């Protein structure tokens, strides 16, 4: 049991208490950030004359060496230490002796852990963004290839109106694009450095907080030391953004599961992304999509957990806040893994275009357009709606589509029908006539695709700066 704070204690910590209290099992995940933060702190102490240049250089070199040794596996992080901060400091002292003992001058584990978690989370925000960008690239490719792939659009999971596959994919493009812009917002709000907040009240040493903030790539230091050590808003925001990403992935997964079903057969998931059954030889299951849908609950759980943890904490640091880590780490890894796997599944999925097309043909998806045709021939919309409703009923009884009826049959329902009705309600016409921006016609979609292409060509900070 290696601890940093034995001085005022007369008894050894009970083993169970030690284990209950320790965080080394999980905070070792940010050893690189802990060392990076310590290096910045020590450079600043050197610049301010709080440490001599020689001491500063020795400590920095030794911290770099410790990092290399952990990276290479030469130095193992063991649970003999209470947390990652103790592990690094103990190793430094072991290697440097008394000089190593000066590392923690003007710092507390409270601002240290606040910094580590922020650095680690910031990296996760950027990595998540990169993965979303890759997913958007896949979606855009499918959009470009399918501006004239007709499929039914649904409401209430009932066939509603014809759309295109490009249009359907474009809806998800919008969702993940918004998700990226949420990540950007979070980055901008969180990118301030808590180092120098001390335990809660800053320190009496003449620290240069601007300098450490700059060394660590922050916009500047946080402006209140009590908030600096106890703010986890950025983490809650990120977990919320991840929850939204998972919600979007889960909706998309649900659709793919439906599309991949024997009944729909709109898509076929590649063998590499499907699994079989141990008993039923014919099965090819969409497990990846189901797992993504299922793992959404875990990420929501992390968000609810942290919101609940934070709600009763008086200022400033309290040990409850150690609970910000495990579920967050799990949520980061889960969400990133899901985006990457989903992307792979989507990129390799085959679309059965003829099945989609037939499904659009057979579902009265052109009924609205047939009603609009009558309106254009002078019939009030409510009456037109009624006439087409009767026609649909007639077709259901005869097991046919509106397009299969003869002109004579149609004219029995309304004399307004003329030969051009067939052209007016063809799937192509239904789609092509929907020309407003955001609608499915190939023409409108081309405009949107050009916008999205331009968006993907830029980095998100450039994109956001313009708006
Ligand atoms: N393991 C702790 C955490 O994750 C580090 C900060 C400890 N600070 C303290 N005052 N005990 O929050």
Coordinates of N, CA and C and ligand atoms in Angstrom, one line a residue, residues 23 27 83 85 109-110 113 317 319 321-322 325, ligand 1:
X23 N -8.0 4.0 -6.9 CA -8.5 4.2 -8.3 C -7.5 3.7 -9.3
X27 N -7.7 4.5 -13.2 CA -7.2 5.8 -13.7 C -5.8 5.6 -14.4
X83 N -3.3 5.4 -6.7 CA -3.8 6.0 -7.9 C -2.7 6.3 -8.9
X85 N -1.5 9.0 -9.9 CA -0.7 10.1 -9.5 C 0.4 9.6 -8.6
X109 N -3.8 16.8 -5.8 CA -4.3 15.8 -6.7 C -5.7 16.2 -7.2
X110 N -6.3 17.2 -6.5 CA -7.6 17.7 -7.0 C -7.5 18.4 -8.3
X113 N -6.1 15.7 -11.0 CA -7.1 14.7 -11.6 C -8.1 15.5 -12.5
X317 N -14.0 19.8 -4.2 CA -13.8 18.4 -4.5 C -14.3 17.5 -3.4
X319 N -14.8 13.0 -2.8 CA -14.4 11.7 -3.4 C -15.4 11.1 -4.3
X321 N -16.5 12.2 -6.7 CA -16.1 12.5 -8.1 C -15.2 11.5 -8.7
X322 N -14.6 10.7 -7.9 CA -13.8 9.6 -8.5 C -14.7 8.7 -9.3
X325 N -15.2 8.2 -13.5 CA -14.2 7.6 -14.4 C -14.7 6.3 -15.1
Ligands
LIG1 N1 -8.6 9.3 -7.4 C1 -9.0 10.6 -7.2 C2 -10.2 10.9 -8.1 O1 -10.3 10.2 -9.1 C3 -8.0 11.6 -7.3 C4 -8.1 12.8 -6.5 C5 -7.9 12.5 -5.1 N2 -8.0 13.7 -4.3 C6 -8.3 13.6 -3.0 N3 -8.4 14.7 -2.3 N4 -8.4 12.5 -2.4 O2 -10.9 11.8 -8.0

